[in-house]
Amino acid sequence: MLADGLAEAFQLQAGFCHQMGSPIYAEILARCGDDLAAGGIIAQVLDGWVGRAVPDAVVLRLTGAVHRLALRGDAPGLARFYPSTGGRPEFPAAWEAFRDVVAGNFDYIRKALQQQVQTNEVSRCAALLGGFLYLADKAPLPLRLLEIGSSAGLNQNWDRYRYERDGAYLWGNPASPVTIGCKWHGEPPSLAPTVNVASRAGCDIAPLDVSDNETALRLQSFVWPDQLERLQPLRSAMQLARQYPPTITKSTAPAWLASQLKEPHPGCRTIVFHSIMWWYMSHEERDQVTQIIEDAGGRASDDAPLGWLQLEISKDTQPRLTARQWPGGEEVLMGHAHAHGSEVWWEANLG
């Protein structure tokens, strides 16, 4: 029996991929939708899957499992058409190869459908950078960084990356193996030449350790195979993370933040941050996190200030970058960003 909403899920994801620059997935997923309606191999492999088709991203679970086989070298016929494995897209051959991989790895795909989608878009740091430096500029204090929904924790190393604008160096470590290239529209807030990060830590309900090769492969598999501009920074950031391992606690966000924000930390500016994870939490968890941060904000002082940096999807079609700071608690809309971080539109009044 097929779960409700599967046809809609394929149609929606195909549209998203078309809009966000993945023609190969747009084509393959449209053909998957046709195969699903005809009761073909896609319908068969999804038969009995239990979940919410759109919120649980079952389509990306499927494409990630297939991509993982190509990346591992176990699907050479498909790898010929995936740029992530050195191939070039051709149709209908790419769809036919995708369909054959599903049929030939049926049990593996069925098992992989139970795994959650995990991404860690390091290019989102292009937007987060402006927020971190905006908050850091408010007081000359070392930063204490707390990330919720860390995944592999790669964005904790944001200050160790090289940032470019229009191909020219802008900020960060000029010699970093990780280059974050971004189309910035408008002027960002003042980019201080240096920043002092005293500590960095995060939490996730299912943290990933990219020092494990299979885990690193899984993270790569959820990047769309024709978007090398996303894949290359990810691969470089994973290598850097082996040199500077992120600290990630397996925990829900409310439980972890309650312990981290129980008392102020004098001499540091604590910044809670997260990117495109808010909708994964329940309404109850969101309310709990908000209350915990606001309560901690009430205990903040000039010597122990608190910031909250969010890059999240709300009512707008594009993720919003907002910053709150205590004492005070005022919120500033800093701008909007592409969901994958490739473009940032700054608000004109940031200065």
Short mmCIF file of the C-alpha atoms (twelve columns), coordinates in Angstrom:
data_MODEL
# 
_entry.id   MODEL 
# 
loop_
_atom_site.group_PDB 
_atom_site.id 
_atom_site.type_symbol 
_atom_site.label_atom_id 
_atom_site.label_alt_id 
_atom_site.label_comp_id 
_atom_site.label_asym_id 
_atom_site.label_seq_id 
_atom_site.Cartn_x 
_atom_site.Cartn_y 
_atom_site.Cartn_z 
_atom_site.pdbx_PDB_model_num 
ATOM 1   C CA . MET A 1   0.000  0.000  0.000   1 
ATOM 2   C CA . LEU A 2   1.321  3.406  -0.959  1 
ATOM 3   C CA . ALA A 3   1.401  6.265  1.538   1 
ATOM 4   C CA . ASP A 4   -0.833 9.261  0.927   1 
ATOM 5   C CA . GLY A 5   0.685  12.178 -0.919  1 
ATOM 6   C CA . LEU A 6   3.427  10.320 -2.819  1 
ATOM 7   C CA . ALA A 7   2.390  11.593 -6.241  1 
ATOM 8   C CA . GLU A 8   2.251  15.145 -4.911  1 
ATOM 9   C CA . ALA A 9   5.668  14.711 -3.270  1 
ATOM 10  C CA . PHE A 10  7.320  13.755 -6.570  1 
ATOM 11  C CA . GLN A 11  5.584  16.566 -8.417  1 
ATOM 12  C CA . LEU A 12  6.568  19.165 -5.815  1 
ATOM 13  C CA . GLN A 13  10.185 18.009 -5.573  1 
ATOM 14  C CA . ALA A 14  10.559 17.935 -9.349  1 
ATOM 15  C CA . GLY A 15  9.344  21.538 -9.413  1 
ATOM 16  C CA . PHE A 16  11.740 22.556 -6.624  1 
ATOM 17  C CA . CYS A 17  14.659 20.971 -8.444  1 
ATOM 18  C CA . HIS A 18  13.757 22.755 -11.657 1 
ATOM 19  C CA . GLN A 19  13.509 26.110 -9.866  1 
ATOM 20  C CA . MET A 20  16.717 25.580 -7.883  1 
ATOM 21  C CA . GLY A 21  18.960 24.531 -10.733 1 
ATOM 22  C CA . SER A 22  18.978 20.735 -10.851 1 
ATOM 23  C CA . PRO A 23  17.683 19.789 -14.308 1 
ATOM 24  C CA . ILE A 24  18.756 16.167 -13.938 1 
ATOM 25  C CA . TYR A 25  16.628 15.632 -10.824 1 
ATOM 26  C CA . ALA A 26  13.760 17.641 -12.301 1 
ATOM 27  C CA . GLU A 27  13.694 15.230 -15.235 1 
ATOM 28  C CA . ILE A 28  14.270 12.028 -13.255 1 
ATOM 29  C CA . LEU A 29  11.652 12.885 -10.646 1 
ATOM 30  C CA . ALA A 30  9.053  13.751 -13.242 1 
ATOM 31  C CA . ARG A 31  9.642  10.308 -14.783 1 
ATOM 32  C CA . CYS A 32  9.512  8.739  -11.301 1 
ATOM 33  C CA . GLY A 33  6.069  10.280 -10.903 1 
ATOM 34  C CA . ASP A 34  4.939  8.676  -14.162 1 
ATOM 35  C CA . ASP A 35  6.415  5.324  -13.083 1 
ATOM 36  C CA . LEU A 36  4.658  5.616  -9.726  1 
ATOM 37  C CA . ALA A 37  1.297  6.178  -11.434 1 
ATOM 38  C CA . ALA A 38  1.899  3.195  -13.717 1 
ATOM 39  C CA . GLY A 39  2.733  0.883  -10.794 1 
ATOM 40  C CA . GLY A 40  6.338  0.455  -11.902 1 
ATOM 41  C CA . ILE A 41  9.521  -0.103 -9.891  1 
ATOM 42  C CA . ILE A 42  9.210  3.231  -8.055  1 
ATOM 43  C CA . ALA A 43  5.740  2.261  -6.827  1 
ATOM 44  C CA . GLN A 44  7.031  -1.156 -5.841  1 
ATOM 45  C CA . VAL A 45  9.991  0.089  -3.815  1 
ATOM 46  C CA . LEU A 46  7.782  2.621  -1.989  1 
ATOM 47  C CA . ASP A 47  5.011  0.112  -1.313  1 
ATOM 48  C CA . GLY A 48  4.621  -0.197 2.450   1 
ATOM 49  C CA . TRP A 49  6.736  2.837  3.334   1 
ATOM 50  C CA . VAL A 50  5.091  4.550  6.293   1 
ATOM 51  C CA . GLY A 51  5.412  8.279  6.830   1 
ATOM 52  C CA . ARG A 52  4.350  11.717 5.647   1 
ATOM 53  C CA . ALA A 53  5.481  11.915 2.049   1 
ATOM 54  C CA . VAL A 54  6.301  15.636 1.858   1 
ATOM 55  C CA . PRO A 55  7.362  16.522 5.440   1 
ATOM 56  C CA . ASP A 56  9.461  13.357 5.732   1 
ATOM 57  C CA . ALA A 57  11.123 14.054 2.353   1 
ATOM 58  C CA . VAL A 58  10.670 10.521 1.063   1 
ATOM 59  C CA . VAL A 59  11.607 11.606 -2.464  1 
ATOM 60  C CA . LEU A 60  15.000 12.855 -1.264  1 
ATOM 61  C CA . ARG A 61  15.452 9.681  0.765   1 
ATOM 62  C CA . LEU A 62  15.049 7.739  -2.478  1 
ATOM 63  C CA . THR A 63  17.311 9.930  -4.597  1 
ATOM 64  C CA . GLY A 64  19.915 10.047 -1.822  1 
ATOM 65  C CA . ALA A 65  20.047 6.265  -1.581  1 
ATOM 66  C CA . VAL A 66  20.523 5.936  -5.335  1 
ATOM 67  C CA . HIS A 67  23.127 8.724  -5.430  1 
ATOM 68  C CA . ARG A 68  25.013 7.016  -2.611  1 
ATOM 69  C CA . LEU A 69  25.368 3.869  -4.721  1 
ATOM 70  C CA . ALA A 70  26.749 5.917  -7.614  1 
ATOM 71  C CA . LEU A 71  29.211 7.756  -5.363  1 
ATOM 72  C CA . ARG A 72  30.365 4.466  -3.847  1 
ATOM 73  C CA . GLY A 73  31.074 2.995  -7.274  1 
ATOM 74  C CA . ASP A 74  28.265 0.438  -7.083  1 
ATOM 75  C CA . ALA A 75  26.181 1.954  -9.904  1 
ATOM 76  C CA . PRO A 76  28.580 2.629  -12.793 1 
ATOM 77  C CA . GLY A 77  25.773 2.731  -15.336 1 
ATOM 78  C CA . LEU A 78  24.188 5.687  -13.542 1 
ATOM 79  C CA . ALA A 79  27.513 7.303  -12.653 1 
ATOM 80  C CA . ARG A 80  28.030 7.923  -16.382 1 
ATOM 81  C CA . PHE A 81  25.249 10.511 -16.202 1 
ATOM 82  C CA . TYR A 82  25.905 12.130 -12.806 1 
ATOM 83  C CA . PRO A 83  28.312 15.116 -12.785 1 
ATOM 84  C CA . SER A 84  29.127 14.303 -9.135  1 
ATOM 85  C CA . THR A 85  30.818 11.135 -10.399 1 
ATOM 86  C CA . GLY A 86  32.323 12.687 -13.519 1 
ATOM 87  C CA . GLY A 87  29.400 11.944 -15.822 1 
ATOM 88  C CA . ARG A 88  27.238 13.978 -18.194 1 
ATOM 89  C CA . PRO A 89  23.419 13.922 -18.163 1 
ATOM 90  C CA . GLU A 90  21.624 12.356 -21.125 1 
ATOM 91  C CA . PHE A 91  17.944 11.536 -21.457 1 
ATOM 92  C CA . PRO A 92  16.191 9.192  -21.423 1 
ATOM 93  C CA . ALA A 93  19.359 7.183  -20.648 1 
ATOM 94  C CA . ALA A 94  19.848 8.796  -17.198 1 
ATOM 95  C CA . TRP A 95  16.286 7.910  -16.151 1 
ATOM 96  C CA . GLU A 96  16.642 4.371  -17.456 1 
ATOM 97  C CA . ALA A 97  19.886 3.956  -15.484 1 
ATOM 98  C CA . PHE A 98  18.225 5.366  -12.345 1 
ATOM 99  C CA . ARG A 99  15.320 2.928  -12.736 1 
ATOM 100 C CA . ASP A 100 17.737 0.020  -13.222 1 
ATOM 101 C CA . VAL A 101 19.666 0.941  -10.053 1 
ATOM 102 C CA . VAL A 102 16.447 0.881  -8.029  1 
ATOM 103 C CA . ALA A 103 15.462 -2.480 -9.482  1 
ATOM 104 C CA . GLY A 104 18.909 -3.980 -8.976  1 
ATOM 105 C CA . ASN A 105 19.293 -2.759 -5.392  1 
ATOM 106 C CA . PHE A 106 15.723 -3.169 -4.226  1 
ATOM 107 C CA . ASP A 107 16.404 -4.337 -0.670  1 
ATOM 108 C CA . TYR A 108 19.118 -1.736 -0.093  1 
ATOM 109 C CA . ILE A 109 16.812 1.067  -1.277  1 
ATOM 110 C CA . ARG A 110 13.957 -0.176 0.923   1 
ATOM 111 C CA . LYS A 111 16.203 -0.101 3.965   1 
ATOM 112 C CA . ALA A 112 17.665 3.313  3.082   1 
ATOM 113 C CA . LEU A 113 14.163 4.799  2.901   1 
ATOM 114 C CA . GLN A 114 14.036 4.562  6.691   1 
ATOM 115 C CA . GLN A 115 16.965 6.996  7.069   1 
ATOM 116 C CA . GLN A 116 16.274 10.685 7.552   1 
ATOM 117 C CA . VAL A 117 17.591 13.192 5.037   1 
ATOM 118 C CA . GLN A 118 20.712 14.868 6.417   1 
ATOM 119 C CA . THR A 119 22.310 17.934 4.856   1 
ATOM 120 C CA . ASN A 120 24.915 20.433 6.000   1 
ATOM 121 C CA . GLU A 121 25.018 23.305 3.519   1 
ATOM 122 C CA . VAL A 122 28.265 25.130 4.275   1 
ATOM 123 C CA . SER A 123 27.447 27.816 1.683   1 
ATOM 124 C CA . ARG A 124 24.808 29.091 4.097   1 
ATOM 125 C CA . CYS A 125 27.753 30.495 6.015   1 
ATOM 126 C CA . ALA A 126 27.800 33.312 3.434   1 
ATOM 127 C CA . ALA A 127 24.661 34.655 5.091   1 
ATOM 128 C CA . LEU A 128 25.548 33.613 8.630   1 
ATOM 129 C CA . LEU A 129 28.890 35.449 8.320   1 
ATOM 130 C CA . GLY A 130 27.188 38.825 8.182   1 
ATOM 131 C CA . GLY A 131 25.051 37.930 11.178  1 
ATOM 132 C CA . PHE A 132 27.960 36.712 13.296  1 
ATOM 133 C CA . LEU A 133 30.016 39.814 12.573  1 
ATOM 134 C CA . TYR A 134 27.031 42.103 13.112  1 
ATOM 135 C CA . LEU A 135 26.540 40.655 16.590  1 
ATOM 136 C CA . ALA A 136 30.272 40.512 17.345  1 
ATOM 137 C CA . ASP A 137 30.589 44.198 16.480  1 
ATOM 138 C CA . LYS A 138 28.290 45.142 19.352  1 
ATOM 139 C CA . ALA A 139 30.922 44.438 22.002  1 
ATOM 140 C CA . PRO A 140 34.635 43.463 21.830  1 
ATOM 141 C CA . LEU A 141 34.079 40.079 23.493  1 
ATOM 142 C CA . PRO A 142 35.087 36.541 22.472  1 
ATOM 143 C CA . LEU A 143 32.243 34.537 20.936  1 
ATOM 144 C CA . ARG A 144 30.689 31.476 22.546  1 
ATOM 145 C CA . LEU A 145 28.846 29.706 19.720  1 
ATOM 146 C CA . LEU A 146 25.928 27.339 20.301  1 
ATOM 147 C CA . GLU A 147 24.376 25.661 17.243  1 
ATOM 148 C CA . ILE A 148 21.136 23.685 17.310  1 
ATOM 149 C CA . GLY A 149 20.381 21.206 14.549  1 
ATOM 150 C CA . SER A 150 24.090 20.889 13.805  1 
ATOM 151 C CA . SER A 151 24.003 17.808 11.558  1 
ATOM 152 C CA . ALA A 152 27.758 17.298 11.040  1 
ATOM 153 C CA . GLY A 153 28.640 20.627 12.663  1 
ATOM 154 C CA . LEU A 154 30.431 21.986 9.601   1 
ATOM 155 C CA . ASN A 155 29.004 25.482 10.027  1 
ATOM 156 C CA . GLN A 156 30.674 25.721 13.422  1 
ATOM 157 C CA . ASN A 157 33.919 26.244 11.489  1 
ATOM 158 C CA . TRP A 158 32.535 29.258 9.602   1 
ATOM 159 C CA . ASP A 159 35.408 31.567 10.627  1 
ATOM 160 C CA . ARG A 160 37.970 29.118 9.220   1 
ATOM 161 C CA . TYR A 161 36.619 29.419 5.667   1 
ATOM 162 C CA . ARG A 162 37.616 31.741 2.833   1 
ATOM 163 C CA . TYR A 163 34.813 34.012 1.585   1 
ATOM 164 C CA . GLU A 164 34.749 35.480 -1.902  1 
ATOM 165 C CA . ARG A 165 32.585 38.034 -3.669  1 
ATOM 166 C CA . ASP A 166 32.619 38.050 -7.468  1 
ATOM 167 C CA . GLY A 167 35.624 35.709 -7.364  1 
ATOM 168 C CA . ALA A 168 37.733 38.047 -5.197  1 
ATOM 169 C CA . TYR A 169 38.810 37.427 -1.591  1 
ATOM 170 C CA . LEU A 170 36.514 39.124 0.912   1 
ATOM 171 C CA . TRP A 171 36.975 37.708 4.421   1 
ATOM 172 C CA . GLY A 172 38.304 34.767 6.400   1 
ATOM 173 C CA . ASN A 173 41.371 32.582 6.043   1 
ATOM 174 C CA . PRO A 174 42.877 33.324 2.608   1 
ATOM 175 C CA . ALA A 175 44.588 29.912 2.599   1 
ATOM 176 C CA . SER A 176 41.533 27.914 3.678   1 
ATOM 177 C CA . PRO A 177 40.731 24.798 1.617   1 
ATOM 178 C CA . VAL A 178 37.069 25.799 1.878   1 
ATOM 179 C CA . THR A 179 35.967 28.639 -0.388  1 
ATOM 180 C CA . ILE A 180 32.503 30.118 0.068   1 
ATOM 181 C CA . GLY A 181 31.616 31.987 -3.099  1 
ATOM 182 C CA . CYS A 182 28.354 33.894 -2.991  1 
ATOM 183 C CA . LYS A 183 26.375 36.453 -4.943  1 
ATOM 184 C CA . TRP A 184 25.813 39.205 -2.400  1 
ATOM 185 C CA . HIS A 185 23.226 41.823 -3.314  1 
ATOM 186 C CA . GLY A 186 23.480 45.092 -1.423  1 
ATOM 187 C CA . GLU A 187 26.039 45.938 1.196   1 
ATOM 188 C CA . PRO A 188 26.501 43.558 4.151   1 
ATOM 189 C CA . PRO A 189 27.077 44.845 7.669   1 
ATOM 190 C CA . SER A 190 30.601 45.851 8.573   1 
ATOM 191 C CA . LEU A 191 32.920 42.869 8.126   1 
ATOM 192 C CA . ALA A 192 35.414 43.140 10.981  1 
ATOM 193 C CA . PRO A 193 38.866 41.936 9.902   1 
ATOM 194 C CA . THR A 194 39.128 39.372 12.685  1 
ATOM 195 C CA . VAL A 195 36.887 37.642 15.188  1 
ATOM 196 C CA . ASN A 196 37.753 35.761 18.356  1 
ATOM 197 C CA . VAL A 197 35.812 32.527 18.815  1 
ATOM 198 C CA . ALA A 198 36.329 31.294 22.368  1 
ATOM 199 C CA . SER A 199 34.269 28.102 22.050  1 
ATOM 200 C CA . ARG A 200 31.904 26.344 19.690  1 
ATOM 201 C CA . ALA A 201 29.468 23.498 20.282  1 
ATOM 202 C CA . GLY A 202 26.214 22.148 18.958  1 
ATOM 203 C CA . CYS A 203 23.502 19.541 19.295  1 
ATOM 204 C CA . ASP A 204 21.498 17.326 16.967  1 
ATOM 205 C CA . ILE A 205 19.067 14.465 17.460  1 
ATOM 206 C CA . ALA A 206 21.164 12.407 14.998  1 
ATOM 207 C CA . PRO A 207 24.648 13.953 14.762  1 
ATOM 208 C CA . LEU A 208 26.975 12.934 11.962  1 
ATOM 209 C CA . ASP A 209 30.688 12.231 12.359  1 
ATOM 210 C CA . VAL A 210 32.349 12.946 9.026   1 
ATOM 211 C CA . SER A 211 35.584 11.277 10.140  1 
ATOM 212 C CA . ASP A 212 33.677 8.094  9.259   1 
ATOM 213 C CA . ASN A 213 33.903 7.536  5.499   1 
ATOM 214 C CA . GLU A 214 30.443 6.002  5.155   1 
ATOM 215 C CA . THR A 215 28.889 8.910  7.051   1 
ATOM 216 C CA . ALA A 216 30.724 11.388 4.837   1 
ATOM 217 C CA . LEU A 217 29.395 9.552  1.793   1 
ATOM 218 C CA . ARG A 218 25.855 9.704  3.141   1 
ATOM 219 C CA . LEU A 219 26.107 13.464 3.614   1 
ATOM 220 C CA . GLN A 220 27.346 13.910 0.036   1 
ATOM 221 C CA . SER A 221 24.564 11.722 -1.322  1 
ATOM 222 C CA . PHE A 222 21.872 14.238 -0.395  1 
ATOM 223 C CA . VAL A 223 23.501 16.928 -2.536  1 
ATOM 224 C CA . TRP A 224 21.919 16.962 -5.972  1 
ATOM 225 C CA . PRO A 225 24.380 15.331 -8.396  1 
ATOM 226 C CA . ASP A 226 24.508 18.174 -10.931 1 
ATOM 227 C CA . GLN A 227 25.246 20.850 -8.310  1 
ATOM 228 C CA . LEU A 228 29.006 20.663 -7.946  1 
ATOM 229 C CA . GLU A 229 29.045 24.190 -6.523  1 
ATOM 230 C CA . ARG A 230 27.409 22.683 -3.409  1 
ATOM 231 C CA . LEU A 231 29.347 19.441 -3.394  1 
ATOM 232 C CA . GLN A 232 32.878 20.838 -3.572  1 
ATOM 233 C CA . PRO A 233 32.605 23.124 -0.483  1 
ATOM 234 C CA . LEU A 234 30.997 20.239 1.403   1 
ATOM 235 C CA . ARG A 235 33.845 17.883 0.587   1 
ATOM 236 C CA . SER A 236 36.449 20.488 1.539   1 
ATOM 237 C CA . ALA A 237 34.623 21.360 4.765   1 
ATOM 238 C CA . MET A 238 34.475 17.702 5.764   1 
ATOM 239 C CA . GLN A 239 38.245 17.451 5.312   1 
ATOM 240 C CA . LEU A 240 38.765 20.563 7.440   1 
ATOM 241 C CA . ALA A 241 36.423 19.129 10.083  1 
ATOM 242 C CA . ARG A 242 38.779 16.200 10.489  1 
ATOM 243 C CA . GLN A 243 41.429 18.734 11.489  1 
ATOM 244 C CA . TYR A 244 39.050 20.798 13.630  1 
ATOM 245 C CA . PRO A 245 36.379 18.323 14.806  1 
ATOM 246 C CA . PRO A 246 33.076 19.991 15.736  1 
ATOM 247 C CA . THR A 247 31.613 19.327 19.173  1 
ATOM 248 C CA . ILE A 248 28.101 17.906 18.796  1 
ATOM 249 C CA . THR A 249 25.932 16.477 21.565  1 
ATOM 250 C CA . LYS A 250 23.153 14.045 20.720  1 
ATOM 251 C CA . SER A 251 20.156 15.839 22.181  1 
ATOM 252 C CA . THR A 252 16.972 17.691 21.415  1 
ATOM 253 C CA . ALA A 253 17.394 21.438 21.064  1 
ATOM 254 C CA . PRO A 254 15.273 22.380 24.122  1 
ATOM 255 C CA . ALA A 255 17.091 20.002 26.480  1 
ATOM 256 C CA . TRP A 256 20.554 21.027 25.300  1 
ATOM 257 C CA . LEU A 257 19.883 24.767 25.292  1 
ATOM 258 C CA . ALA A 258 18.337 24.605 28.751  1 
ATOM 259 C CA . SER A 259 21.650 23.308 30.102  1 
ATOM 260 C CA . GLN A 260 23.838 25.628 28.008  1 
ATOM 261 C CA . LEU A 261 21.906 28.798 28.860  1 
ATOM 262 C CA . LYS A 262 21.194 28.045 32.504  1 
ATOM 263 C CA . GLU A 263 23.683 30.681 33.656  1 
ATOM 264 C CA . PRO A 264 25.242 33.693 31.906  1 
ATOM 265 C CA . HIS A 265 28.877 33.455 30.807  1 
ATOM 266 C CA . PRO A 266 30.623 36.700 31.756  1 
ATOM 267 C CA . GLY A 267 33.357 37.837 29.419  1 
ATOM 268 C CA . CYS A 268 31.791 36.167 26.342  1 
ATOM 269 C CA . ARG A 269 29.111 36.986 23.818  1 
ATOM 270 C CA . THR A 270 26.993 33.832 23.573  1 
ATOM 271 C CA . ILE A 271 25.355 33.350 20.178  1 
ATOM 272 C CA . VAL A 272 22.721 30.690 19.560  1 
ATOM 273 C CA . PHE A 273 22.443 30.003 15.834  1 
ATOM 274 C CA . HIS A 274 20.737 27.643 13.401  1 
ATOM 275 C CA . SER A 275 19.995 27.337 9.695   1 
ATOM 276 C CA . ILE A 276 17.060 25.674 7.940   1 
ATOM 277 C CA . MET A 277 16.197 23.342 10.807  1 
ATOM 278 C CA . TRP A 278 13.319 25.152 12.546  1 
ATOM 279 C CA . TRP A 279 10.577 23.409 10.555  1 
ATOM 280 C CA . TYR A 280 11.931 19.985 11.524  1 
ATOM 281 C CA . MET A 281 10.912 20.645 15.136  1 
ATOM 282 C CA . SER A 282 7.387  20.399 16.491  1 
ATOM 283 C CA . HIS A 283 5.467  23.542 17.420  1 
ATOM 284 C CA . GLU A 284 5.948  22.605 21.069  1 
ATOM 285 C CA . GLU A 285 9.721  22.349 20.670  1 
ATOM 286 C CA . ARG A 286 9.873  25.698 18.861  1 
ATOM 287 C CA . ASP A 287 7.947  27.338 21.692  1 
ATOM 288 C CA . GLN A 288 10.276 25.740 24.246  1 
ATOM 289 C CA . VAL A 289 13.420 26.909 22.446  1 
ATOM 290 C CA . THR A 290 12.045 30.435 22.109  1 
ATOM 291 C CA . GLN A 291 11.147 30.576 25.798  1 
ATOM 292 C CA . ILE A 292 14.543 29.212 26.895  1 
ATOM 293 C CA . ILE A 293 16.405 31.798 24.821  1 
ATOM 294 C CA . GLU A 294 14.180 34.687 25.897  1 
ATOM 295 C CA . ASP A 295 14.531 33.689 29.558  1 
ATOM 296 C CA . ALA A 296 18.312 33.593 29.117  1 
ATOM 297 C CA . GLY A 297 18.095 36.966 27.422  1 
ATOM 298 C CA . GLY A 298 16.478 38.323 30.553  1 
ATOM 299 C CA . ARG A 299 19.582 37.298 32.503  1 
ATOM 300 C CA . ALA A 300 21.993 38.787 29.945  1 
ATOM 301 C CA . SER A 301 24.151 41.810 30.751  1 
ATOM 302 C CA . ASP A 302 26.663 44.035 28.993  1 
ATOM 303 C CA . ASP A 303 29.415 41.728 30.271  1 
ATOM 304 C CA . ALA A 304 27.509 38.560 29.290  1 
ATOM 305 C CA . PRO A 305 25.410 39.442 26.234  1 
ATOM 306 C CA . LEU A 306 23.327 36.963 24.275  1 
ATOM 307 C CA . GLY A 307 22.559 36.801 20.560  1 
ATOM 308 C CA . TRP A 308 20.194 34.646 18.503  1 
ATOM 309 C CA . LEU A 309 20.976 34.249 14.808  1 
ATOM 310 C CA . GLN A 310 18.457 32.465 12.582  1 
ATOM 311 C CA . LEU A 311 18.507 31.604 8.889   1 
ATOM 312 C CA . GLU A 312 15.096 30.050 8.511   1 
ATOM 313 C CA . ILE A 313 12.093 29.754 6.243   1 
ATOM 314 C CA . SER A 314 9.017  31.538 7.536   1 
ATOM 315 C CA . LYS A 315 6.187  33.217 5.658   1 
ATOM 316 C CA . ASP A 316 8.587  34.445 3.000   1 
ATOM 317 C CA . THR A 317 9.456  32.269 0.024   1 
ATOM 318 C CA . GLN A 318 13.161 32.700 0.779   1 
ATOM 319 C CA . PRO A 319 14.866 32.045 4.119   1 
ATOM 320 C CA . ARG A 320 15.154 35.108 6.341   1 
ATOM 321 C CA . LEU A 321 18.296 36.010 8.268   1 
ATOM 322 C CA . THR A 322 17.366 37.617 11.575  1 
ATOM 323 C CA . ALA A 323 19.369 38.604 14.637  1 
ATOM 324 C CA . ARG A 324 18.247 39.314 18.179  1 
ATOM 325 C CA . GLN A 325 20.470 40.525 20.968  1 
ATOM 326 C CA . TRP A 326 20.178 40.987 24.687  1 
ATOM 327 C CA . PRO A 327 20.142 43.092 26.801  1 
ATOM 328 C CA . GLY A 328 17.224 44.539 24.908  1 
ATOM 329 C CA . GLY A 329 15.927 41.657 22.810  1 
ATOM 330 C CA . GLU A 330 15.262 43.682 19.667  1 
ATOM 331 C CA . GLU A 331 15.142 41.748 16.389  1 
ATOM 332 C CA . VAL A 332 16.763 42.923 13.158  1 
ATOM 333 C CA . LEU A 333 15.898 41.546 9.714   1 
ATOM 334 C CA . MET A 334 19.322 41.334 8.120   1 
ATOM 335 C CA . GLY A 335 18.276 39.995 4.760   1 
ATOM 336 C CA . HIS A 336 17.181 36.983 2.755   1 
ATOM 337 C CA . ALA A 337 19.161 34.104 1.295   1 
ATOM 338 C CA . HIS A 338 18.838 31.292 -1.205  1 
ATOM 339 C CA . ALA A 339 17.989 28.057 0.600   1 
ATOM 340 C CA . HIS A 340 21.361 26.554 -0.378  1 
ATOM 341 C CA . GLY A 341 23.270 29.769 0.421   1 
ATOM 342 C CA . SER A 342 24.294 30.686 -3.125  1 
ATOM 343 C CA . GLU A 343 22.849 34.209 -2.932  1 
ATOM 344 C CA . VAL A 344 22.208 36.725 -0.158  1 
ATOM 345 C CA . TRP A 345 20.098 39.872 -0.363  1 
ATOM 346 C CA . TRP A 346 21.054 42.331 2.407   1 
ATOM 347 C CA . GLU A 347 18.691 44.897 3.855   1 
ATOM 348 C CA . ALA A 348 19.650 48.415 2.787   1 
ATOM 349 C CA . ASN A 349 19.476 49.897 6.290   1 
ATOM 350 C CA . LEU A 350 22.052 47.616 7.957   1 
ATOM 351 C CA . GLY A 351 24.996 49.948 7.402   1 
# 
